[in-house]
PDB file of C-alpha atoms in Angstrom:
ATOM      1  CA  MET P   1     157.508   6.337 -18.171  1.00  0.00           C
ATOM      2  CA  ILE P   2     158.617   9.014 -20.644  1.00  0.00           C
ATOM      3  CA  LEU P   3     156.566  12.102 -21.174  1.00  0.00           C
ATOM      4  CA  PHE P   4     156.874  14.123 -24.298  1.00  0.00           C
ATOM      5  CA  ASN P   5     155.147  17.492 -24.092  1.00  0.00           C
ATOM      6  CA  LEU P   6     154.372  19.882 -26.849  1.00  0.00           C
ATOM      7  CA  THR P   7     153.498  23.382 -25.416  1.00  0.00           C
ATOM      8  CA  CYS P   8     151.480  25.157 -28.062  1.00  0.00           C
ATOM      9  CA  HIS P   9     151.153  28.878 -27.615  1.00  0.00           C
ATOM     10  CA  ILE P  10     148.216  29.911 -29.987  1.00  0.00           C
ATOM     11  CA  GLU P  11     146.444  32.985 -31.134  1.00  0.00           C
ATOM     12  CA  LYS P  12     142.834  33.223 -29.797  1.00  0.00           C
ATOM     13  CA  SER P  13     141.544  33.382 -33.319  1.00  0.00           C
ATOM     14  CA  ILE P  14     142.468  29.687 -34.040  1.00  0.00           C
ATOM     15  CA  ASP P  15     141.414  28.280 -30.594  1.00  0.00           C
ATOM     16  CA  LYS P  16     138.267  26.466 -31.767  1.00  0.00           C
ATOM     17  CA  SER P  17     139.832  25.088 -34.963  1.00  0.00           C
ATOM     18  CA  PHE P  18     143.079  24.041 -33.101  1.00  0.00           C
ATOM     19  CA  ARG P  19     141.161  22.159 -30.509  1.00  0.00           C
ATOM     20  CA  MET P  20     138.864  20.450 -32.965  1.00  0.00           C
ATOM     21  CA  TRP P  21     141.884  19.516 -35.296  1.00  0.00           C
ATOM     22  CA  THR P  22     143.888  18.258 -32.383  1.00  0.00           C
ATOM     23  CA  LYS P  23     141.172  16.152 -30.928  1.00  0.00           C
ATOM     24  CA  GLU P  24     139.719  14.711 -34.113  1.00  0.00           C
ATOM     25  CA  TYR P  25     142.964  14.318 -36.149  1.00  0.00           C
ATOM     26  CA  TYR P  26     146.127  14.828 -34.311  1.00  0.00           C
ATOM     27  CA  LEU P  27     145.579  12.756 -31.157  1.00  0.00           C
ATOM     28  CA  PRO P  28     144.049   9.790 -33.066  1.00  0.00           C
ATOM     29  CA  LYS P  29     146.953   9.926 -35.532  1.00  0.00           C
ATOM     30  CA  LEU P  30     149.442   9.823 -32.493  1.00  0.00           C
ATOM     31  CA  MET P  31     147.648   6.739 -30.974  1.00  0.00           C
ATOM     32  CA  ASP P  32     147.461   4.951 -34.353  1.00  0.00           C
ATOM     33  CA  SER P  33     151.234   4.896 -34.346  1.00  0.00           C
ATOM     34  CA  ASN P  34     151.435   2.320 -31.495  1.00  0.00           C
ATOM     35  CA  PHE P  35     154.365   3.986 -30.050  1.00  0.00           C
ATOM     36  CA  LEU P  36     152.372   5.803 -27.314  1.00  0.00           C
ATOM     37  CA  ASP P  37     150.557   4.528 -24.191  1.00  0.00           C
ATOM     38  CA  ASP P  38     148.465   7.792 -24.285  1.00  0.00           C
ATOM     39  CA  ALA P  39     148.050  11.243 -25.689  1.00  0.00           C
ATOM     40  CA  ILE P  40     145.987  14.091 -24.236  1.00  0.00           C
ATOM     41  CA  LEU P  41     145.259  17.686 -24.858  1.00  0.00           C
ATOM     42  CA  LEU P  42     145.384  20.051 -21.735  1.00  0.00           C
ATOM     43  CA  LYS P  43     144.754  23.788 -21.574  1.00  0.00           C
ATOM     44  CA  LEU P  44     146.939  26.074 -19.416  1.00  0.00           C
ATOM     45  CA  LEU P  45     144.751  27.828 -16.933  1.00  0.00           C
ATOM     46  CA  THR P  46     147.295  30.335 -15.769  1.00  0.00           C
ATOM     47  CA  GLU P  47     147.473  32.541 -18.904  1.00  0.00           C
ATOM     48  CA  ILE P  48     149.576  35.737 -18.712  1.00  0.00           C
ATOM     49  CA  ASP P  49     148.629  37.053 -22.169  1.00  0.00           C
ATOM     50  CA  ASP P  50     144.934  37.950 -22.998  1.00  0.00           C
ATOM     51  CA  GLN P  51     145.567  37.733 -26.813  1.00  0.00           C
ATOM     52  CA  THR P  52     146.666  34.055 -26.742  1.00  0.00           C
ATOM     53  CA  TYR P  53     146.007  30.610 -25.242  1.00  0.00           C
ATOM     54  CA  THR P  54     148.416  27.852 -24.256  1.00  0.00           C
ATOM     55  CA  TYR P  55     147.893  24.170 -24.665  1.00  0.00           C
ATOM     56  CA  SER P  56     149.796  21.089 -23.859  1.00  0.00           C
ATOM     57  CA  ILE P  57     149.776  18.052 -26.044  1.00  0.00           C
ATOM     58  CA  GLN P  58     151.177  15.385 -23.761  1.00  0.00           C
ATOM     59  CA  MET P  59     152.450  11.977 -24.985  1.00  0.00           C
ATOM     60  CA  LYS P  60     153.222   9.118 -22.711  1.00  0.00           C
ATOM     61  CA  PHE P  61     155.633   6.382 -23.811  1.00  0.00           C
ATOM     62  CA  ASN P  62     156.366   3.224 -21.863  1.00  0.00           C
ATOM     63  CA  SER P  63     160.132   3.636 -22.421  1.00  0.00           C
ATOM     64  CA  MET P  64     162.708   5.698 -24.074  1.00  0.00           C
ATOM     65  CA  ILE P  65     163.064   3.046 -26.818  1.00  0.00           C
ATOM     66  CA  TYR P  66     159.359   3.781 -27.853  1.00  0.00           C
ATOM     67  CA  TYR P  67     159.979   7.429 -27.739  1.00  0.00           C
ATOM     68  CA  GLU P  68     163.179   7.112 -29.868  1.00  0.00           C
ATOM     69  CA  GLN P  69     161.195   5.093 -32.469  1.00  0.00           C
ATOM     70  CA  PHE P  70     158.445   7.840 -32.487  1.00  0.00           C
ATOM     71  CA  GLN P  71     161.132  10.524 -32.914  1.00  0.00           C
ATOM     72  CA  ILE P  72     162.805   8.697 -35.830  1.00  0.00           C
ATOM     73  CA  GLU P  73     159.606   7.701 -37.718  1.00  0.00           C
ATOM     74  CA  LEU P  74     156.972  10.328 -36.925  1.00  0.00           C
ATOM     75  CA  GLU P  75     157.817  13.373 -34.778  1.00  0.00           C
ATOM     76  CA  ASP P  76     158.991  15.688 -37.575  1.00  0.00           C
ATOM     77  CA  ILE P  77     156.014  14.803 -39.801  1.00  0.00           C
ATOM     78  CA  LEU P  78     153.589  15.533 -37.133  1.00  0.00           C
ATOM     79  CA  LEU P  79     155.319  18.710 -35.987  1.00  0.00           C
ATOM     80  CA  ASN P  80     155.343  19.885 -39.594  1.00  0.00           C
ATOM     81  CA  GLU P  81     151.632  19.219 -39.904  1.00  0.00           C
ATOM     82  CA  ILE P  82     150.874  21.415 -36.914  1.00  0.00           C
ATOM     83  CA  GLN P  83     153.095  24.148 -38.218  1.00  0.00           C
ATOM     84  CA  GLN P  84     151.446  23.995 -41.826  1.00  0.00           C
ATOM     85  CA  ASN P  85     147.808  23.942 -40.520  1.00  0.00           C
ATOM     86  CA  PHE P  86     148.416  26.913 -38.143  1.00  0.00           C
ATOM     87  CA  PHE P  87     151.280  28.817 -39.782  1.00  0.00           C
ATOM     88  CA  GLY P  88     152.131  32.197 -38.158  1.00  0.00           C
ATOM     89  CA  LYS P  89     149.550  31.681 -35.440  1.00  0.00           C
ATOM     90  CA  ILE P  90     151.209  29.102 -33.171  1.00  0.00           C
ATOM     91  CA  PHE P  91     154.423  28.741 -31.379  1.00  0.00           C
ATOM     92  CA  ILE P  92     155.458  25.324 -30.198  1.00  0.00           C
ATOM     93  CA  PHE P  93     158.203  24.167 -27.985  1.00  0.00           C
ATOM     94  CA  PRO P  94     158.876  20.445 -26.898  1.00  0.00           C
ATOM     95  CA  THR P  95     159.834  19.078 -23.534  1.00  0.00           C
ATOM     96  CA  LEU P  96     160.978  15.572 -22.746  1.00  0.00           C
ATOM     97  CA  LEU P  97     160.428  14.308 -19.203  1.00  0.00           C
ATOM     98  CA  GLU P  98     160.973  11.142 -17.325  1.00  0.00           C
ATOM     99  CA  THR P  99     158.994   9.825 -14.287  1.00  0.00           C
ATOM    100  CA  ILE P 100     161.311   9.160 -11.314  1.00  0.00           C
TER     101      ILE P 100
END
């Protein structure tokens, strides 16, 4: 199992709109791609900054082949959509993990 994680560090001012957009648009669009087994939104509970929130968009892939197809065909498009919708109010960093 391959897990691709987008950690999203956001300003509190966009919290509600970020969560709504992610749940109603972004996660369904990820799942419609047929590359993923699952995609979920998680909130980090151990915040260290009282001006921001941190969320994790976790995408599960059955194999590296599916992740690589996602990466080629869709990843940049979807990352750009997040950046455009929340420009200047979000910092994102990706992490790729493998179940062992």
